């Protein structure tokens, strides 16, 4: 039985490591962004800083959120995460934690972040954010590895209704040797994302991201969000490498927001996600 558990753990770890791009199977950042094809590097004012830590700089109030997802419907690939952000005189301070996997293979991450607005002129500003943390990946019978993580990003309005963002994740991994690169967790592979967010009206949002993972090719992601009624928002998204399609919905009642999303992979199947967020 112990041998079978170990084999199952190694098989699932291989599935996670080989699914391109390396971090694509992790539905992080709340169900809102999963429903929009995982695009969001240029979206400001969010509690989740996974797409870009600069998003925290434009928060006007404190936020806290929880999220859960289950990659490809497998309980062994279940992810749970929590985040909180609060504006201060120095900028917005944020904290994020998540756990992913199962007993034989577990990845745990804790991040702390800071974001603030940098004035460029009387009417223009650049939002910048930074987050640092650690991730521990453990495999039963094979020990564990710990990685120090560094994410950074910027956002800014380039035209009325058009916002641009640039974010780099796991930047400390750029200096690792080839041997260290083979030992680290797949979700700590460095990457760079550039994105645009266009708001044609107060009821619609269009997103376009280009994500370059260090180990794989360019992934293009596009998403849309439309408020069809005052409490109800519908979302859809698509991304490449691998090709995925997603749908989502959200409702907002006062300070409370709840979101649902599902993403389909042509080979591996469905990934559902749910998140709840409160402003206070």
CSV table of C-alpha atoms in Angstrom, one decimal:
chain,number,residue,atom,x,y,z
A,1,UNK,CA,0.0,0.0,0.0
A,2,UNK,CA,2.8,2.4,0.8
A,3,UNK,CA,4.5,1.6,-2.5
A,4,UNK,CA,1.2,2.3,-4.3
A,5,UNK,CA,0.8,5.6,-2.6
A,6,UNK,CA,4.4,6.6,-3.5
A,7,UNK,CA,3.8,5.6,-7.1
A,8,UNK,CA,0.6,7.6,-7.2
A,9,UNK,CA,2.4,10.6,-5.7
A,10,UNK,CA,5.2,10.4,-8.3
A,11,UNK,CA,2.7,10.0,-11.1
A,12,UNK,CA,0.7,13.0,-10.1
A,13,UNK,CA,3.9,15.1,-9.5
A,14,UNK,CA,5.0,14.2,-13.1
A,15,UNK,CA,1.6,15.2,-14.5
A,16,UNK,CA,1.9,18.6,-12.7
A,17,UNK,CA,5.5,19.1,-13.8
A,18,UNK,CA,4.9,18.2,-17.5
A,19,UNK,CA,1.7,20.0,-18.2
A,20,UNK,CA,2.8,23.0,-20.2
A,21,UNK,CA,3.3,25.7,-19.1
A,22,UNK,CA,4.7,24.5,-15.7
A,23,UNK,CA,2.3,26.6,-13.6
A,24,UNK,CA,-0.7,26.5,-15.9
A,25,UNK,CA,-2.5,23.8,-13.9
A,26,UNK,CA,-2.6,26.0,-10.7
A,27,UNK,CA,-5.8,28.0,-10.7
A,28,UNK,CA,-4.5,30.8,-8.5
A,29,UNK,CA,-5.7,34.3,-8.1
A,30,UNK,CA,-9.4,33.7,-7.5
A,31,UNK,CA,-12.2,32.4,-9.7
A,32,UNK,CA,-12.7,35.8,-11.4
A,33,UNK,CA,-9.4,35.5,-13.3
A,34,UNK,CA,-9.8,31.8,-14.1
A,35,UNK,CA,-13.2,32.8,-15.7
A,36,UNK,CA,-11.4,35.3,-17.9
A,37,UNK,CA,-8.8,33.0,-19.3
A,38,UNK,CA,-6.2,33.7,-16.5
A,39,UNK,CA,-5.6,37.2,-17.9
A,40,UNK,CA,-5.2,40.1,-15.5
A,41,UNK,CA,-1.7,41.6,-15.4
A,42,UNK,CA,-3.2,45.0,-16.1
A,43,UNK,CA,-6.2,44.8,-13.7
A,44,UNK,CA,-6.0,47.2,-10.7
A,45,UNK,CA,-7.7,47.2,-7.3
A,46,UNK,CA,-7.7,43.5,-6.6
A,47,UNK,CA,-7.1,41.6,-3.4
A,48,UNK,CA,-5.2,38.8,-5.2
A,49,UNK,CA,-1.8,39.9,-6.3
A,50,UNK,CA,-0.9,36.7,-8.2
A,51,UNK,CA,-1.2,38.2,-11.7
A,52,UNK,CA,0.6,41.4,-10.7
A,53,UNK,CA,1.5,42.7,-7.2
A,54,UNK,CA,1.0,46.3,-8.5
A,55,UNK,CA,-2.8,45.7,-8.4
A,56,UNK,CA,-2.8,46.3,-4.6
A,57,UNK,CA,-1.7,50.0,-5.1
A,58,UNK,CA,-5.1,51.1,-6.3
A,59,UNK,CA,-7.1,49.5,-3.5
A,60,UNK,CA,-9.3,52.0,-1.7
A,61,UNK,CA,-10.3,49.8,1.2
A,62,UNK,CA,-9.2,46.6,3.0
A,63,UNK,CA,-9.9,43.4,1.3
A,64,UNK,CA,-9.8,39.7,2.3
A,65,UNK,CA,-10.6,36.7,0.2
A,66,UNK,CA,-10.5,32.9,0.1
A,67,UNK,CA,-10.4,30.6,-2.9
A,68,UNK,CA,-10.4,26.9,-3.8
A,69,UNK,CA,-9.9,25.0,-7.0
A,70,UNK,CA,-9.5,21.4,-8.1
A,71,UNK,CA,-7.3,20.9,-11.2
A,72,UNK,CA,-8.9,18.5,-13.7
A,73,UNK,CA,-11.4,17.4,-11.1
A,74,UNK,CA,-8.7,15.4,-9.1
A,75,UNK,CA,-8.9,15.7,-5.4
A,76,UNK,CA,-5.1,15.2,-5.3
A,77,UNK,CA,-4.6,18.4,-7.2
A,78,UNK,CA,-6.8,20.5,-4.9
A,79,UNK,CA,-5.7,24.1,-4.1
A,80,UNK,CA,-6.8,26.3,-1.2
A,81,UNK,CA,-5.6,29.9,-0.8
A,82,UNK,CA,-6.3,33.0,1.3
A,83,UNK,CA,-5.2,36.7,0.8
A,84,UNK,CA,-5.6,40.0,2.6
A,85,UNK,CA,-4.6,43.5,1.7
A,86,UNK,CA,-4.9,46.8,3.6
A,87,UNK,CA,-4.0,50.4,2.5
A,88,UNK,CA,-1.6,52.2,4.8
A,89,UNK,CA,0.3,55.5,4.7
A,90,UNK,CA,3.3,53.7,3.2
A,91,UNK,CA,1.3,51.9,0.6
A,92,UNK,CA,-0.9,48.8,0.5
A,93,UNK,CA,0.4,45.9,2.6
A,94,UNK,CA,-0.7,42.4,1.5
A,95,UNK,CA,-0.3,38.8,2.6
A,96,UNK,CA,-1.0,35.6,0.7
A,97,UNK,CA,-0.9,31.9,1.6
A,98,UNK,CA,-1.8,28.8,-0.3
A,99,UNK,CA,-1.5,25.0,-0.1
A,100,UNK,CA,-1.6,22.6,-3.0
A,101,UNK,CA,-1.6,18.9,-3.5
A,102,UNK,CA,-2.2,15.9,-1.2
A,103,UNK,CA,-0.4,14.0,1.6
A,104,UNK,CA,2.2,12.4,-0.6
A,105,UNK,CA,3.0,15.6,-2.5
A,106,UNK,CA,2.4,19.0,-1.0
A,107,UNK,CA,3.4,22.5,-2.0
A,108,UNK,CA,2.9,25.3,0.6
A,109,UNK,CA,3.5,29.0,-0.2
A,110,UNK,CA,3.5,32.2,2.0
A,111,UNK,CA,4.0,35.6,0.5
A,112,UNK,CA,4.1,39.2,1.8
A,113,UNK,CA,3.7,42.2,-0.4
A,114,UNK,CA,3.8,46.0,-0.7
A,115,UNK,CA,2.5,48.2,-3.4
A,116,UNK,CA,2.2,52.0,-3.8
A,117,UNK,CA,1.5,54.7,-6.4
A,118,UNK,CA,4.5,56.6,-7.8
A,119,UNK,CA,3.5,60.1,-9.1
A,120,UNK,CA,4.8,60.8,-12.6
A,121,UNK,CA,3.0,64.2,-13.0
A,122,UNK,CA,0.1,66.0,-11.6
A,123,UNK,CA,-2.3,63.8,-13.5
A,124,UNK,CA,-0.4,60.6,-14.0
A,125,UNK,CA,1.0,57.9,-11.8
A,126,UNK,CA,2.7,54.5,-12.0
A,127,UNK,CA,1.5,51.7,-9.6
A,128,UNK,CA,4.4,49.4,-8.5
A,129,UNK,CA,4.3,46.3,-6.3
A,130,UNK,CA,6.7,43.8,-4.8
A,131,UNK,CA,6.0,40.5,-3.0
A,132,UNK,CA,8.5,38.1,-1.4
A,133,UNK,CA,8.0,34.7,0.2
A,134,UNK,CA,8.9,31.1,0.5
A,135,UNK,CA,7.5,27.9,-1.0
A,136,UNK,CA,8.1,24.4,0.4
A,137,UNK,CA,7.5,21.4,-1.8
A,138,UNK,CA,7.6,18.0,-0.1
A,139,UNK,CA,7.3,14.5,-1.6
A,140,UNK,CA,6.7,11.6,0.8
A,141,UNK,CA,9.8,9.4,1.1
A,142,UNK,CA,11.9,11.9,-1.0
A,143,UNK,CA,12.3,14.9,1.4
A,144,UNK,CA,11.4,18.5,0.6
A,145,UNK,CA,12.8,21.6,-1.1
A,146,UNK,CA,12.4,25.2,-0.1
A,147,UNK,CA,12.6,28.1,-2.5
A,148,UNK,CA,12.7,31.9,-1.9
A,149,UNK,CA,10.3,33.7,-4.2
A,150,UNK,CA,10.3,37.3,-5.5
A,151,UNK,CA,7.5,38.8,-7.7
A,152,UNK,CA,7.4,42.4,-9.0
A,153,UNK,CA,5.2,44.4,-11.3
A,154,UNK,CA,4.0,47.8,-12.5
A,155,UNK,CA,0.7,49.1,-13.9
A,156,UNK,CA,-0.4,52.4,-15.3
A,157,UNK,CA,-3.1,54.1,-17.4
A,158,UNK,CA,-1.9,54.8,-21.0
A,159,UNK,CA,-5.1,56.1,-22.5
A,160,UNK,CA,-8.6,56.8,-21.1
A,161,UNK,CA,-10.1,53.4,-20.4
A,162,UNK,CA,-6.8,51.6,-21.3
A,163,UNK,CA,-4.5,50.2,-18.7
A,164,UNK,CA,-1.2,48.4,-19.1
A,165,UNK,CA,0.7,46.0,-16.8
A,166,UNK,CA,4.0,44.2,-16.6
A,167,UNK,CA,4.8,41.6,-14.0
A,168,UNK,CA,7.7,39.2,-13.4
A,169,UNK,CA,7.3,36.1,-11.1
A,170,UNK,CA,9.8,34.0,-9.3
A,171,UNK,CA,12.6,36.3,-10.4
A,172,UNK,CA,15.2,34.8,-8.1
A,173,UNK,CA,15.0,31.7,-10.1
A,174,UNK,CA,16.7,33.4,-13.1
A,175,UNK,CA,20.1,32.9,-11.4
A,176,UNK,CA,19.8,29.2,-10.6
A,177,UNK,CA,22.1,26.7,-12.1
A,178,UNK,CA,20.9,23.9,-14.4
A,179,UNK,CA,21.1,21.4,-11.5
A,180,UNK,CA,19.0,23.6,-9.2
A,181,UNK,CA,16.5,24.2,-12.0
A,182,UNK,CA,15.8,20.4,-12.1
A,183,UNK,CA,15.3,20.2,-8.3
A,184,UNK,CA,12.8,23.1,-7.9
A,185,UNK,CA,9.1,23.0,-7.8
A,186,UNK,CA,7.4,23.4,-11.2
A,187,UNK,CA,5.3,26.3,-9.8
A,188,UNK,CA,8.5,28.3,-9.0
A,189,UNK,CA,9.7,28.6,-12.7
A,190,UNK,CA,10.3,32.2,-13.6
A,191,UNK,CA,8.0,34.0,-16.0
A,192,UNK,CA,7.1,37.4,-17.4
A,193,UNK,CA,3.6,38.7,-18.3
A,194,UNK,CA,2.6,41.8,-20.1
A,195,UNK,CA,-1.1,42.8,-20.3
A,196,UNK,CA,-3.7,45.3,-21.4
A,197,UNK,CA,-7.1,46.0,-19.7
A,198,UNK,CA,-9.6,48.0,-21.7
A,199,UNK,CA,-12.8,49.3,-20.2
A,200,UNK,CA,-15.2,50.5,-23.0
A,201,UNK,CA,-17.9,51.2,-20.4
A,202,UNK,CA,-18.6,50.8,-16.7
A,203,UNK,CA,-20.3,47.5,-17.5
A,204,UNK,CA,-17.6,45.8,-19.5
A,205,UNK,CA,-13.9,44.8,-19.3
A,206,UNK,CA,-11.7,43.3,-22.0
A,207,UNK,CA,-8.3,41.7,-21.2
A,208,UNK,CA,-5.3,40.6,-23.2
A,209,UNK,CA,-2.1,39.1,-21.7
A,210,UNK,CA,1.0,37.5,-23.1
A,211,UNK,CA,2.8,35.2,-20.7
A,212,UNK,CA,6.3,33.9,-21.2
A,213,UNK,CA,7.3,31.0,-19.0
A,214,UNK,CA,11.1,30.4,-18.8
A,215,UNK,CA,10.7,26.7,-19.7
A,216,UNK,CA,7.9,26.9,-22.3
A,217,UNK,CA,6.7,29.0,-25.2
A,218,UNK,CA,4.5,32.1,-25.2
A,219,UNK,CA,1.0,31.8,-23.9
A,220,UNK,CA,-1.6,34.3,-25.1
A,221,UNK,CA,-4.6,34.9,-22.9
A,222,UNK,CA,-7.8,36.8,-23.5
A,223,UNK,CA,-10.9,37.4,-21.4
A,224,UNK,CA,-14.0,39.4,-21.1
A,225,UNK,CA,-16.3,40.5,-18.3
A,226,UNK,CA,-19.8,41.9,-18.7
A,227,UNK,CA,-22.2,43.2,-16.0
A,228,UNK,CA,-25.5,42.0,-17.3
A,229,UNK,CA,-27.5,43.2,-14.3
A,230,UNK,CA,-26.6,45.1,-11.2
A,231,UNK,CA,-25.6,42.1,-9.0
A,232,UNK,CA,-24.6,39.7,-11.8
A,233,UNK,CA,-21.4,39.5,-13.9
A,234,UNK,CA,-20.6,37.0,-16.6
A,235,UNK,CA,-17.1,36.1,-17.8
A,236,UNK,CA,-15.4,34.1,-20.6
A,237,UNK,CA,-11.8,33.5,-21.6
A,238,UNK,CA,-9.4,31.6,-23.8
A,239,UNK,CA,-5.7,30.9,-23.7
A,240,UNK,CA,-3.0,29.1,-25.7
A,241,UNK,CA,-0.2,26.7,-24.9
A,242,UNK,CA,-2.2,24.8,-23.9
A,243,UNK,CA,-5.5,25.7,-25.4
A,244,UNK,CA,-8.1,26.3,-22.7
A,245,UNK,CA,-11.5,27.8,-22.5
A,246,UNK,CA,-13.2,29.1,-19.4
A,247,UNK,CA,-16.5,30.5,-18.3
A,248,UNK,CA,-17.4,32.2,-15.0
A,249,UNK,CA,-20.0,34.3,-13.1
A,250,UNK,CA,-19.9,36.5,-10.1
A,251,UNK,CA,-22.3,38.3,-7.8
A,252,UNK,CA,-21.8,41.3,-5.6
A,253,UNK,CA,-23.9,42.3,-2.6
A,254,UNK,CA,-22.6,45.4,-0.9
A,255,UNK,CA,-19.1,44.6,0.4
A,256,UNK,CA,-19.3,40.9,-0.4
A,257,UNK,CA,-18.4,39.3,-3.8
A,258,UNK,CA,-18.6,35.6,-4.8
A,259,UNK,CA,-17.3,34.1,-8.0
A,260,UNK,CA,-17.5,30.8,-9.8
A,261,UNK,CA,-15.5,29.6,-12.8
A,262,UNK,CA,-14.6,26.5,-14.7
A,263,UNK,CA,-11.8,25.9,-17.2
A,264,UNK,CA,-11.6,23.1,-19.7
A,265,UNK,CA,-8.4,21.5,-21.0
A,266,UNK,CA,-8.7,19.5,-24.2
A,267,UNK,CA,-6.8,16.5,-22.8
A,268,UNK,CA,-6.9,16.8,-19.0
A,269,UNK,CA,-10.5,17.9,-18.5
A,270,UNK,CA,-12.3,20.4,-16.2
A,271,UNK,CA,-10.9,22.7,-13.5
A,272,UNK,CA,-13.6,24.3,-11.3
A,273,UNK,CA,-12.9,27.2,-8.9
A,274,UNK,CA,-14.7,29.3,-6.3
A,275,UNK,CA,-13.7,32.4,-4.4
A,276,UNK,CA,-15.3,34.7,-1.9
A,277,UNK,CA,-14.1,38.3,-1.2
A,278,UNK,CA,-15.1,40.9,1.3
A,279,UNK,CA,-14.2,44.7,1.5
A,280,UNK,CA,-14.2,46.3,4.9
